Coordinates of C-alpha atoms in Angstrom, one line a residue:
Chain A
X1 CA 127.8 171.0 77.1
X2 CA 126.9 168.8 75.3
X3 CA 129.9 165.9 74.7
X4 CA 128.4 164.2 77.6
X5 CA 126.3 162.9 74.8
X6 CA 129.6 161.1 72.6
X7 CA 129.5 157.4 72.3
X8 CA 132.7 157.1 71.9
X9 CA 133.1 157.6 75.9
X10 CA 132.2 154.6 78.0
X11 CA 128.9 155.6 79.5
X12 CA 129.4 154.3 82.9
X13 CA 132.5 156.9 82.9
X14 CA 130.4 160.1 81.8
X15 CA 127.9 159.1 84.0
X16 CA 130.3 158.4 87.0
X17 CA 132.0 162.2 86.1
X18 CA 128.7 164.0 85.6
X19 CA 127.3 162.2 89.6
X20 CA 130.3 163.2 91.2
X21 CA 130.7 166.5 89.8
X22 CA 127.2 167.2 91.2
X23 CA 127.4 165.7 94.6
X24 CA 130.5 168.4 95.0
X25 CA 128.1 170.5 93.5
X26 CA 125.4 170.0 95.7
X27 CA 127.9 170.2 98.8
X28 CA 129.6 173.4 97.9
X29 CA 125.8 174.7 97.9
X30 CA 125.6 173.5 101.4
X31 CA 128.4 174.6 103.0
X32 CA 128.1 177.9 102.1
X33 CA 124.5 178.3 103.8
X34 CA 124.5 179.5 107.4
X35 CA 125.3 176.8 109.9
X36 CA 123.1 175.3 112.0
X37 CA 122.2 177.7 114.9
X38 CA 121.0 180.1 112.1
X39 CA 118.8 177.9 110.3
X40 CA 115.1 178.6 110.6
X41 CA 114.2 175.6 112.6
X42 CA 117.2 175.6 115.5
X43 CA 115.9 171.4 116.5
X44 CA 118.9 170.0 114.6
X45 CA 120.8 171.8 117.7
X46 CA 118.1 169.7 120.3
X47 CA 118.5 166.7 118.3
X48 CA 122.4 166.4 118.5
X49 CA 122.4 166.9 121.7
X50 CA 120.1 164.0 122.3
X51 CA 123.3 162.0 120.8
X52 CA 125.9 163.2 122.3
X53 CA 127.6 159.9 120.6
X54 CA 127.6 162.1 117.5
X55 CA 131.1 164.6 118.1
X56 CA 130.6 167.2 116.8
X57 CA 134.6 169.0 116.5
X58 CA 134.6 167.7 112.9
X59 CA 134.2 170.7 110.8
X60 CA 132.8 168.3 108.2
X61 CA 129.6 167.9 110.4
X62 CA 129.7 171.5 111.2
X63 CA 130.3 172.8 107.7
X64 CA 128.3 170.1 105.5
X65 CA 126.6 167.3 107.1
X66 CA 124.5 168.4 110.5
X67 CA 122.6 170.9 107.8
X68 CA 121.0 167.8 106.6
X69 CA 119.6 166.0 109.3
X70 CA 116.2 168.2 108.4
X71 CA 113.0 167.1 108.2
X72 CA 113.0 163.4 108.7
X73 CA 116.7 163.0 108.4
X74 CA 115.5 163.6 112.4
X75 CA 113.9 160.3 112.9
X76 CA 116.0 158.7 110.3
X77 CA 119.1 158.5 112.5
X78 CA 117.0 158.0 115.6
X79 CA 116.1 154.9 114.4
X80 CA 119.8 154.0 113.3
X81 CA 120.5 154.9 116.3
X82 CA 117.9 154.5 119.0
X83 CA 115.7 151.3 118.5
X84 CA 115.6 149.1 121.1
X85 CA 116.0 145.4 121.2
X86 CA 113.4 143.5 122.5
X87 CA 113.8 139.9 123.5
X88 CA 113.4 138.3 120.8
X89 CA 116.2 140.5 119.2
X90 CA 114.2 142.8 116.8
X91 CA 115.5 146.3 117.1
X92 CA 111.6 148.5 117.6
X93 CA 111.5 152.2 117.6
X94 CA 110.4 154.1 120.4
X95 CA 107.3 156.3 119.4
X96 CA 104.7 154.3 117.1
X97 CA 105.4 157.5 114.2
X98 CA 108.9 156.0 114.0
X99 CA 107.7 153.4 112.2
X100 CA 106.9 155.4 109.5
X101 CA 110.3 155.6 108.2
X102 CA 111.0 152.4 107.5
X103 CA 112.7 150.9 110.6
X104 CA 113.0 147.6 109.4
X105 CA 114.7 148.0 106.0
X106 CA 116.3 151.7 105.4
X107 CA 116.9 152.1 109.2
X108 CA 117.9 148.2 109.6
X109 CA 120.1 148.6 106.7
X110 CA 122.4 151.4 107.5
X111 CA 122.5 150.3 111.3
X112 CA 123.7 146.9 109.3
X113 CA 126.1 148.8 106.9
X114 CA 127.7 151.0 109.8
X115 CA 128.3 147.9 111.8
X116 CA 130.0 145.7 108.4
X117 CA 132.5 148.6 108.2
X118 CA 133.4 147.5 111.6
X119 CA 132.5 151.2 112.9
X120 CA 130.9 152.1 116.4
X121 CA 127.9 154.1 116.6
X122 CA 130.1 157.3 117.9
X123 CA 132.8 157.7 115.4
X124 CA 133.2 161.1 113.9
X125 CA 132.3 159.4 110.6
X126 CA 129.1 158.4 111.3
X127 CA 126.9 160.8 109.5
X128 CA 129.5 160.6 106.6
X129 CA 128.8 156.8 106.3
X130 CA 125.3 157.1 106.6
X131 CA 125.7 160.2 103.6
X132 CA 127.8 157.7 101.5
X133 CA 125.8 154.7 101.7
X134 CA 123.3 156.4 100.4
X135 CA 125.1 158.4 97.6
X136 CA 126.6 155.0 96.0
X137 CA 123.2 153.8 96.3
X138 CA 121.6 156.8 93.9
X139 CA 125.1 156.6 91.8
X140 CA 124.0 153.2 92.0
X141 CA 120.0 153.7 90.7
X142 CA 121.6 155.8 88.2
X143 CA 123.7 153.3 86.1
X144 CA 121.3 151.4 86.6
X145 CA 118.6 153.7 84.6
X146 CA 121.1 154.0 82.5
X147 CA 120.3 150.6 80.6
X148 CA 117.2 150.9 81.6
X149 CA 116.3 153.2 79.4
X150 CA 118.4 151.5 76.9
X151 CA 116.9 147.9 77.1
X152 CA 113.4 150.0 76.3
X153 CA 113.7 151.4 73.8
X154 CA 116.4 149.4 72.2
X155 CA 113.9 146.6 72.3
X156 CA 111.0 149.1 70.7
X157 CA 108.9 147.0 68.8
X158 CA 107.5 150.3 67.2
X159 CA 110.0 152.3 66.8
X160 CA 113.7 151.3 65.6
X161 CA 115.8 153.9 67.2
X162 CA 119.5 154.2 66.0
X163 CA 121.8 152.9 68.6
X164 CA 122.8 156.9 68.2
X165 CA 119.9 157.8 69.9
X166 CA 119.2 155.5 72.0
X167 CA 122.2 156.6 73.7
X168 CA 121.7 160.2 73.2
X169 CA 117.8 159.0 75.3
X170 CA 119.6 156.9 78.0
X171 CA 122.3 159.3 78.3
X172 CA 119.8 162.6 78.9
X173 CA 117.6 160.4 81.3
X174 CA 120.3 159.9 83.7
X175 CA 121.4 163.5 83.7
X176 CA 118.0 164.7 83.9
X177 CA 117.6 162.0 86.7
X178 CA 121.1 163.5 88.2
X179 CA 120.5 166.9 89.1
X180 CA 116.1 165.6 89.8
X181 CA 113.9 167.7 91.6
X182 CA 114.6 166.2 94.4
X183 CA 117.3 168.2 95.4
X184 CA 118.4 168.5 99.0
X185 CA 116.4 165.2 99.6
X186 CA 118.7 163.8 97.7
X187 CA 122.1 165.1 99.4
X188 CA 121.0 163.2 102.3
X189 CA 119.8 159.5 103.9
X190 CA 116.5 159.3 103.4
X191 CA 114.8 156.5 101.9
X192 CA 113.7 157.2 98.9
X193 CA 116.8 156.3 96.9
X194 CA 117.2 152.3 98.3
X195 CA 113.5 152.1 96.2
X196 CA 114.2 153.3 93.2
X197 CA 117.7 151.7 93.3
X198 CA 115.3 147.9 93.2
X199 CA 112.7 149.1 91.1
X200 CA 115.5 150.2 88.6
X201 CA 116.8 146.4 88.8
X202 CA 113.1 145.3 88.9
X203 CA 112.0 146.9 85.9
X204 CA 115.5 146.1 84.4
X205 CA 114.9 142.0 85.3
X206 CA 111.3 142.7 83.6
X207 CA 112.4 143.9 80.6
X208 CA 115.6 141.8 80.0
X209 CA 113.3 138.2 80.6
X210 CA 110.2 139.2 78.7
X211 CA 109.1 139.6 75.0
X212 CA 106.4 141.6 73.7
X213 CA 105.5 141.0 69.6
X214 CA 101.8 143.2 70.4
X215 CA 99.9 145.4 72.0
X216 CA 98.8 141.6 73.3
X217 CA 101.5 139.8 72.9
X218 CA 104.2 138.9 75.6
X219 CA 106.4 135.9 76.5
X220 CA 109.0 135.4 78.8
X221 CA 112.0 134.9 77.7
X222 CA 114.2 134.3 80.8
X223 CA 111.3 132.7 83.8
X224 CA 114.5 133.2 86.9
X225 CA 114.9 136.6 85.8
X226 CA 111.3 137.5 85.6
X227 CA 110.7 135.9 89.2
X228 CA 114.2 137.8 90.3
X229 CA 111.7 141.0 89.3
X230 CA 109.0 140.1 92.6
X231 CA 112.4 139.8 94.8
X232 CA 113.1 143.0 93.5
X233 CA 109.5 145.1 93.3
X234 CA 108.6 143.8 96.8
X235 CA 112.3 145.3 98.6
X236 CA 110.9 148.4 97.2
X237 CA 107.1 148.1 98.6
X238 CA 108.1 146.8 101.9
X239 CA 111.0 149.9 102.2
X240 CA 108.2 152.7 100.3
X241 CA 104.7 151.0 101.1
X242 CA 103.9 153.5 97.8
X243 CA 105.9 151.2 95.7
X244 CA 103.3 148.9 95.8
X245 CA 101.8 150.0 92.5
X246 CA 104.9 148.2 90.7
X247 CA 102.8 145.9 91.3
X248 CA 100.9 146.4 88.6
X249 CA 103.2 145.1 86.3
X250 CA 102.6 141.6 87.1
X251 CA 99.1 142.5 86.7
X252 CA 99.0 144.0 83.6
X253 CA 101.3 140.8 82.1
X254 CA 98.6 138.3 84.2
X255 CA 96.0 140.4 81.5
X256 CA 98.1 140.3 78.4
X257 CA 98.7 136.2 79.5
X258 CA 94.7 136.2 79.7
X259 CA 93.7 138.0 76.7
X260 CA 95.8 136.7 74.5
X261 CA 94.9 137.0 70.9
X262 CA 97.6 134.1 68.8
X263 CA 97.0 131.9 66.0
X264 CA 93.1 131.5 64.4
X265 CA 94.3 127.7 63.6
X266 CA 93.0 125.3 66.2
X267 CA 95.3 123.5 66.6
X268 CA 98.4 125.5 67.1
X269 CA 95.6 127.8 69.2
X270 CA 94.8 125.2 71.8
X271 CA 98.8 124.5 72.2
X272 CA 99.7 128.3 72.1
X273 CA 97.2 128.9 74.7
X274 CA 98.3 125.4 77.4
X275 CA 101.3 127.3 77.2
X276 CA 100.0 130.6 77.5
X277 CA 98.4 129.4 81.3
X278 CA 101.6 128.1 81.5
X279 CA 103.5 131.4 81.2
X280 CA 100.4 133.0 83.4
X281 CA 101.9 131.6 86.4
X282 CA 104.5 133.8 86.8
X283 CA 103.2 137.3 86.7
X284 CA 100.4 135.3 89.3
X285 CA 103.5 134.1 91.5
X286 CA 105.1 137.0 90.9
X287 CA 102.4 139.5 92.0
X288 CA 101.4 136.8 95.3
X289 CA 104.7 137.8 96.2
X290 CA 104.8 140.5 96.7
X291 CA 101.3 140.8 97.9
X292 CA 102.7 138.4 100.3
X293 CA 105.9 140.6 101.5
X294 CA 103.7 143.8 101.6
X295 CA 101.1 141.4 103.9
X296 CA 103.7 140.6 106.0
X297 CA 105.4 143.9 106.9
X298 CA 102.2 146.4 107.0
X299 CA 100.4 144.5 108.6
X300 CA 101.7 141.6 110.5
X301 CA 104.8 142.4 112.2
X302 CA 103.1 145.8 113.1
X303 CA 100.1 143.5 114.5
X304 CA 102.3 141.5 116.5
X305 CA 103.8 144.5 118.3
X306 CA 100.9 146.7 118.9
X307 CA 97.6 144.2 119.3
X308 CA 99.1 141.3 120.2
X309 CA 100.0 141.6 123.8
X310 CA 98.9 141.1 126.7
X311 CA 96.7 144.0 127.5
X312 CA 93.1 144.9 127.1
X313 CA 91.5 145.6 124.3
X314 CA 90.0 149.0 125.4
X315 CA 94.2 150.1 126.1
X316 CA 95.2 148.7 122.5
X317 CA 95.8 151.5 119.4
X318 CA 92.6 151.8 117.0
X319 CA 93.3 150.2 114.5
X320 CA 94.0 147.0 116.3
X321 CA 90.0 146.4 116.7
X322 CA 89.3 147.5 113.1
X323 CA 89.5 144.0 111.5
X324 CA 88.7 144.1 108.0
X325 CA 87.0 140.8 108.8
X326 CA 84.5 142.7 110.2
X327 CA 83.8 144.4 107.4
X328 CA 83.5 141.7 105.0
X329 CA 81.2 139.6 107.0
X330 CA 78.3 141.1 105.3
X331 CA 79.4 139.5 101.8
X332 CA 81.0 136.4 104.0
X333 CA 84.5 136.5 102.8
X334 CA 85.4 136.6 106.5
X335 CA 87.2 133.3 106.2
X336 CA 89.1 134.4 103.1
X337 CA 90.6 137.2 105.4
X338 CA 93.2 136.3 108.2
X339 CA 92.6 138.5 112.0
X340 CA 96.4 140.7 110.9
X341 CA 94.9 142.1 108.6
X342 CA 93.6 145.7 109.6
X343 CA 91.1 147.9 107.7
X344 CA 93.4 150.6 108.1
X345 CA 97.5 149.5 108.4
X346 CA 99.5 151.2 111.4
X347 CA 101.2 152.4 108.5
X348 CA 97.6 154.8 106.9
X349 CA 97.4 155.0 110.6
X350 CA 99.8 156.9 111.5
X351 CA 99.9 159.2 108.4
X352 CA 96.7 160.3 108.9
X353 CA 97.3 161.5 112.6
X354 CA 100.3 162.9 112.6
X355 CA 100.5 164.2 108.7
X356 CA 96.8 164.5 108.2
X357 CA 97.2 162.2 105.2
X358 CA 93.4 161.8 103.5
X359 CA 91.3 162.4 100.5
X360 CA 92.0 165.4 99.3
X361 CA 92.2 166.7 102.8
X362 CA 95.4 168.3 101.4
X363 CA 93.8 171.0 99.3
X364 CA 93.1 174.3 101.3
X365 CA 95.0 177.8 100.9
X366 CA 97.9 177.9 102.5
X367 CA 99.0 175.1 100.5
X368 CA 98.8 176.6 97.8
X369 CA 102.8 177.2 97.3
X370 CA 102.7 173.5 97.8
X371 CA 101.3 173.1 94.8
X372 CA 102.8 174.9 92.8
X373 CA 106.1 173.9 93.4
X374 CA 104.6 170.3 92.9
X375 CA 103.1 170.8 89.5
X376 CA 105.8 170.5 87.1
X377 CA 106.2 167.5 88.1
X378 CA 102.5 166.2 87.3
X379 CA 102.0 168.2 84.6
X380 CA 105.3 166.7 82.5
X381 CA 104.1 162.8 84.5
X382 CA 101.2 163.5 82.9
X383 CA 101.8 164.5 80.0
X384 CA 104.6 161.2 79.3
X385 CA 101.8 158.7 80.6
X386 CA 99.3 160.1 77.9
X387 CA 101.9 160.6 75.3
X388 CA 103.2 157.0 75.6
X389 CA 99.8 155.6 76.1
X390 CA 98.3 157.2 73.4
X391 CA 100.9 159.0 70.8
X392 CA 104.1 156.9 70.4
X393 CA 101.9 153.5 70.6
X394 CA 104.9 151.3 71.7
X395 CA 103.5 148.3 73.3
X396 CA 106.2 147.7 76.4
X397 CA 105.8 151.6 77.6
X398 CA 101.8 150.5 78.2
X399 CA 102.1 149.2 81.5
X400 CA 104.5 151.5 82.6
X401 CA 101.7 154.4 81.5
X402 CA 99.1 152.8 83.1
X403 CA 102.2 153.0 86.8
X404 CA 102.2 156.6 85.8
X405 CA 98.7 156.8 85.9
X406 CA 97.9 155.1 89.0
X407 CA 100.8 156.7 90.7
X408 CA 99.7 160.4 89.9
X409 CA 95.4 159.4 91.5
X410 CA 97.5 158.4 94.3
X411 CA 100.0 161.2 95.1
X412 CA 96.9 164.1 93.9
X413 CA 94.8 162.4 95.6
X414 CA 96.2 161.6 99.2
X415 CA 99.4 162.3 99.8
X416 CA 100.8 166.1 100.3
X417 CA 101.4 166.7 96.6
X418 CA 104.4 168.6 97.4
X419 CA 106.4 164.8 98.1
X420 CA 105.7 164.1 94.4
X421 CA 109.0 165.7 93.4
X422 CA 110.9 163.3 96.2
X423 CA 109.2 159.9 95.6
X424 CA 108.8 160.7 92.5
X425 CA 112.3 159.0 91.4
X426 CA 111.7 155.5 91.1
X427 CA 108.7 156.2 88.1
X428 CA 111.0 156.9 84.8
X429 CA 108.1 157.9 82.4
X430 CA 108.2 161.9 82.6
X431 CA 112.1 161.7 82.0
X432 CA 111.6 159.0 79.5
X433 CA 109.2 161.9 77.7
X434 CA 111.7 164.3 78.5
X435 CA 114.6 162.8 76.9
X436 CA 112.7 161.5 73.7
X437 CA 111.1 164.9 73.3
X438 CA 115.2 166.0 73.2
X439 CA 116.3 163.2 70.9
X440 CA 113.8 164.1 68.2
X441 CA 114.5 168.4 68.6
X442 CA 117.5 169.3 70.6
X443 CA 115.7 173.0 71.2
X444 CA 112.1 171.7 72.0
X445 CA 110.2 174.3 74.1
X446 CA 109.5 171.7 76.4
X447 CA 112.6 170.4 77.1
X448 CA 113.8 173.7 77.9
X449 CA 110.9 175.2 80.4
X450 CA 111.6 171.4 82.3
X451 CA 115.6 172.7 82.3
X452 CA 115.7 176.2 83.1
X453 CA 112.5 174.6 86.5
X454 CA 115.6 172.1 87.6
X455 CA 118.2 174.4 87.0
X456 CA 116.8 176.7 89.3
X457 CA 115.0 174.1 91.7
X458 CA 117.8 171.8 92.2
X459 CA 120.2 174.4 94.3
X460 CA 117.2 176.6 96.0
X461 CA 115.4 173.5 97.1
X462 CA 119.1 172.3 98.8
X463 CA 119.5 175.9 100.0
X464 CA 116.2 175.7 101.7
X465 CA 116.6 172.0 103.2
X466 CA 119.9 173.0 104.3
X467 CA 118.5 175.5 106.0
X468 CA 115.5 173.5 107.5
X469 CA 112.9 175.4 105.2
X470 CA 110.0 174.3 103.6
X471 CA 108.5 173.0 101.6
X472 CA 109.4 168.9 103.4
Chain B
X1 CA 109.0 171.1 113.9
X2 CA 108.1 175.6 115.0
X3 CA 105.4 177.4 116.1
X4 CA 106.1 181.1 116.1
X5 CA 104.0 184.1 117.3
X6 CA 104.7 188.3 116.2
X7 CA 105.3 190.3 119.6
X8 CA 104.3 193.7 119.2
X9 CA 106.7 196.5 122.0
X10 CA 104.0 199.5 122.6
X11 CA 105.6 202.7 122.5
X12 CA 104.4 204.0 126.0
X13 CA 106.6 201.1 128.4
X14 CA 109.0 202.8 130.5
X15 CA 112.2 202.0 130.2
X16 CA 113.2 200.6 134.3
X17 CA 110.6 198.1 133.7
X18 CA 112.6 195.8 130.3
X19 CA 116.0 195.9 131.8
X20 CA 116.9 192.8 134.0
X21 CA 119.3 194.7 136.1
X22 CA 116.6 197.4 137.1
X23 CA 114.0 194.7 137.2
X24 CA 115.9 192.5 139.3
X25 CA 114.8 193.3 142.8
X26 CA 111.2 194.3 142.3
X27 CA 110.3 191.6 139.3
X28 CA 109.2 187.2 140.4
X29 CA 111.5 185.8 138.6
X30 CA 110.9 182.6 139.1
X31 CA 110.0 181.3 135.6
X32 CA 112.4 180.8 133.0
X33 CA 114.1 184.3 131.2
X34 CA 115.2 185.4 127.9
X35 CA 116.9 188.5 127.7
X36 CA 118.2 190.5 124.4
X37 CA 120.8 192.9 126.1
X38 CA 123.1 194.1 123.8
X39 CA 121.6 192.3 120.6
X40 CA 118.6 191.8 118.1
X41 CA 117.9 188.5 118.7
X42 CA 118.1 185.9 121.2
X43 CA 118.0 181.7 121.1
X44 CA 118.3 180.0 124.3
X45 CA 117.2 176.3 125.6
X46 CA 114.9 175.5 128.4
X47 CA 113.5 172.2 129.5
X48 CA 109.9 171.9 130.2
X49 CA 107.3 170.2 131.3
X50 CA 105.0 168.1 128.6
X51 CA 101.3 168.7 129.3
X52 CA 101.6 171.6 131.3
X53 CA 101.6 175.3 130.4
X54 CA 105.0 176.7 130.0
X55 CA 106.3 180.9 130.9
X56 CA 108.9 182.4 130.0
X57 CA 110.3 186.3 130.7
X58 CA 111.3 188.3 127.6
X59 CA 113.7 191.0 129.4
X60 CA 116.1 194.3 127.5
X61 CA 113.5 194.3 124.3
X62 CA 113.0 197.8 122.7
X63 CA 109.9 200.0 123.1
X64 CA 107.9 200.4 119.9
X65 CA 110.0 197.0 118.1
X66 CA 108.3 194.1 116.7
X67 CA 109.8 190.5 117.4
X68 CA 109.7 187.6 115.7
X69 CA 109.1 184.5 119.1
X70 CA 109.7 181.6 117.7
X71 CA 110.2 177.9 119.5
X72 CA 111.0 175.0 118.3
X73 CA 111.4 171.2 119.5
X74 CA 112.7 168.3 117.8
X75 CA 110.6 165.7 115.9
X76 CA 112.1 163.1 118.5
X77 CA 109.8 164.2 121.0
X78 CA 106.1 163.9 119.9
X79 CA 104.9 166.9 121.0
X80 CA 103.4 169.9 119.3
X81 CA 103.4 174.0 120.8
X82 CA 100.0 175.1 121.0
X83 CA 98.0 178.1 122.0
X84 CA 101.3 180.4 121.9
X85 CA 100.0 184.2 124.2
X86 CA 102.4 186.7 124.9
X87 CA 100.8 189.5 127.0
X88 CA 102.3 192.9 129.6
X89 CA 101.7 192.4 133.0
X90 CA 100.8 195.1 135.3
X91 CA 104.4 195.5 135.9
X92 CA 105.1 195.7 132.5
X93 CA 106.6 191.9 132.1
X94 CA 107.1 190.6 128.7
X95 CA 105.4 187.2 129.5
X96 CA 105.8 184.6 126.4
X97 CA 103.4 181.5 127.3
X98 CA 102.3 178.5 125.8
X99 CA 101.4 174.7 126.2
X100 CA 103.9 171.4 125.2
X101 CA 101.1 168.7 124.2
X102 CA 101.7 165.6 123.9
X103 CA 101.1 164.8 120.3
X104 CA 100.0 160.7 120.4
X105 CA 102.0 158.2 122.1
X106 CA 103.2 158.4 125.9
X107 CA 106.0 160.3 126.6
X108 CA 109.1 158.4 127.9
X109 CA 110.2 161.5 129.0
X110 CA 109.3 163.5 131.7
X111 CA 111.2 167.1 130.2
X112 CA 111.7 167.9 127.4
X113 CA 113.8 170.6 125.0
X114 CA 113.4 173.3 123.4
X115 CA 114.5 176.7 122.3
X116 CA 112.5 179.1 122.6
X117 CA 114.4 182.5 120.0
X118 CA 113.0 185.7 120.1
X119 CA 114.2 187.7 116.9
X120 CA 113.9 191.1 116.2
X121 CA 111.9 192.2 112.6
X122 CA 112.9 194.8 110.3
X123 CA 111.1 195.8 107.3
X124 CA 109.0 192.5 108.4
X125 CA 111.6 190.1 108.4
X126 CA 113.3 189.0 111.4
X127 CA 117.2 189.6 111.7
X128 CA 118.3 185.8 111.9
X129 CA 116.7 185.2 108.0
X130 CA 118.5 188.0 106.7
X131 CA 121.9 185.8 106.2
X132 CA 119.0 183.4 104.4
X133 CA 118.0 185.5 102.5
X134 CA 121.2 186.8 100.9
X135 CA 122.1 182.8 100.0
X136 CA 118.5 182.4 98.4
X137 CA 119.3 185.1 95.8
X138 CA 122.7 185.1 95.0
X139 CA 121.9 181.1 94.6
X140 CA 119.2 182.2 92.1
X141 CA 121.0 185.0 90.3
X142 CA 123.4 182.1 89.3
X143 CA 120.8 179.8 88.4
X144 CA 119.3 182.3 86.7
X145 CA 122.8 183.4 84.9
X146 CA 123.6 179.7 84.2
X147 CA 120.0 179.7 82.1
X148 CA 120.6 182.8 80.3
X149 CA 124.0 181.4 79.2
X150 CA 122.8 177.8 78.2
X151 CA 119.0 178.0 77.7
X152 CA 117.9 181.4 76.9
X153 CA 120.8 182.3 74.6
X154 CA 120.7 179.3 72.5
X155 CA 116.6 179.1 72.1
X156 CA 118.2 183.0 70.5
X157 CA 120.9 181.5 68.7
X158 CA 118.1 178.5 67.5
X159 CA 116.0 181.4 66.2
X160 CA 118.0 183.4 64.8
X161 CA 119.8 180.3 62.6
X162 CA 116.5 179.4 61.3
X163 CA 115.3 183.1 60.4
X164 CA 118.5 183.2 58.6

């Protein structure tokens, strides 16, 4: 079972084998689920009738791929096939709630990929192409996670791991990532995988370009790569707004530059401080770049589409008239904020209106089962952040801990809690925690309990998803 | 994208009033119909007008039975199904009624396709769910087998080694 930890095998080859075996296994499970006419929710047949260009005579569509059009996949498919072109050449979704499904990033990436492959939208291979692209992105994320884990644990200043231990941690992390609690959501073209890949790339370039020598001592060794981090994090965040918490990395780096305590000798201290002030500009610039990217996609673009029309103010959506300016007038800060920055973004408005997302609105008696299935990831991520922050005492992991705590607060406070299982994929900390427990003790009970839950939930969630059953 | 209601058919209904063949002469069949003849479940597609009450007549149901009526619509149409009710009218027609309401922006479509399913309940479970339940049970049994073979037994072995 554990031959995957054989260092003689090239890691890419081992990951490739395990990854594609997992995909074959997952699609075999889906193959054996009842057909779409027997799904609990029979609306996939209606969806397919709406898109007659999707050829239904192919066996792989009927036996496997059509079953993956459950829940949010319907919105993504509609965005890919149905977005209408405006006179400006921009493709827009039909209804406002469809803006929650990354029309300008993930849906467009899939749209352009299909065109780049010189395929027409009525090809019988359309679903196959869309799902293959997502699987390739998932595969690339796994490879990126291997190298990210290796660099994080290799450069660790407090714990000098042996090469073999780092290899075991990285490989075990990849195994957990492949067989993640995301289950069936991994099998179809949801947008999470895209943000996960770019987050891991950003984390890797940040790790590669920085050096830690103490809790408040960080230096940027490769400035171009550090700046590239902000590009990766921005792509991840404009695709899935919850990835905006990656911006905390820049904030925490900036804090380390500002509060850095260097040499006691005044001359050297002054020189170093001047140098560090210049270096502080990099996280500052990176954070600002990310902020601008977010403001452009979350505020500016929707405002231009919905609020900058010839309609009278009465006909505009509520959120258009609710400018942040009016909130800041009392504080005399209104000149700092442009008019398109509204108190609620289109995304927040959509989430609240269509999915009842809001502070603690999720905690009702009928959601108890959903809370229970979310608990393993909530508990393990909390334990991981706690362990790496206080017990493990490794400086380069502290930023990941703060990001994880912020993510937990966001998910537990505002989101539908069970979606943690599918949106947590961009955070590797709980996987690192389990892997370091495994590296210390191969029979760790904590690890075995998590593995037992993965062995139950990964195929079960796949079956539930293919049958269009909750949790969504 | 699914709303359901449980229908309880009383035992005192006359057989001739619940079958299509015997009803056609006297029944008002202006509304959409769904027939359960020779089957205990049926799914039928209807084109409905949003923001209006929709009526569907169920025929060929069985006395003293329970059914789950299910209305499904695709997420690509921003509507919701509200106020689902059923009633037996004076000539014992089983009428299912519900509102198709636009749930947000003004709809671009004048008619919305929906699926109405009527499934008989056996042991309180809709008959169409049995294949899904078997599927889930098989997968769970396989998972439990893997846990027993590769995790539980491994724990056992390591405990035995420690005791040795």
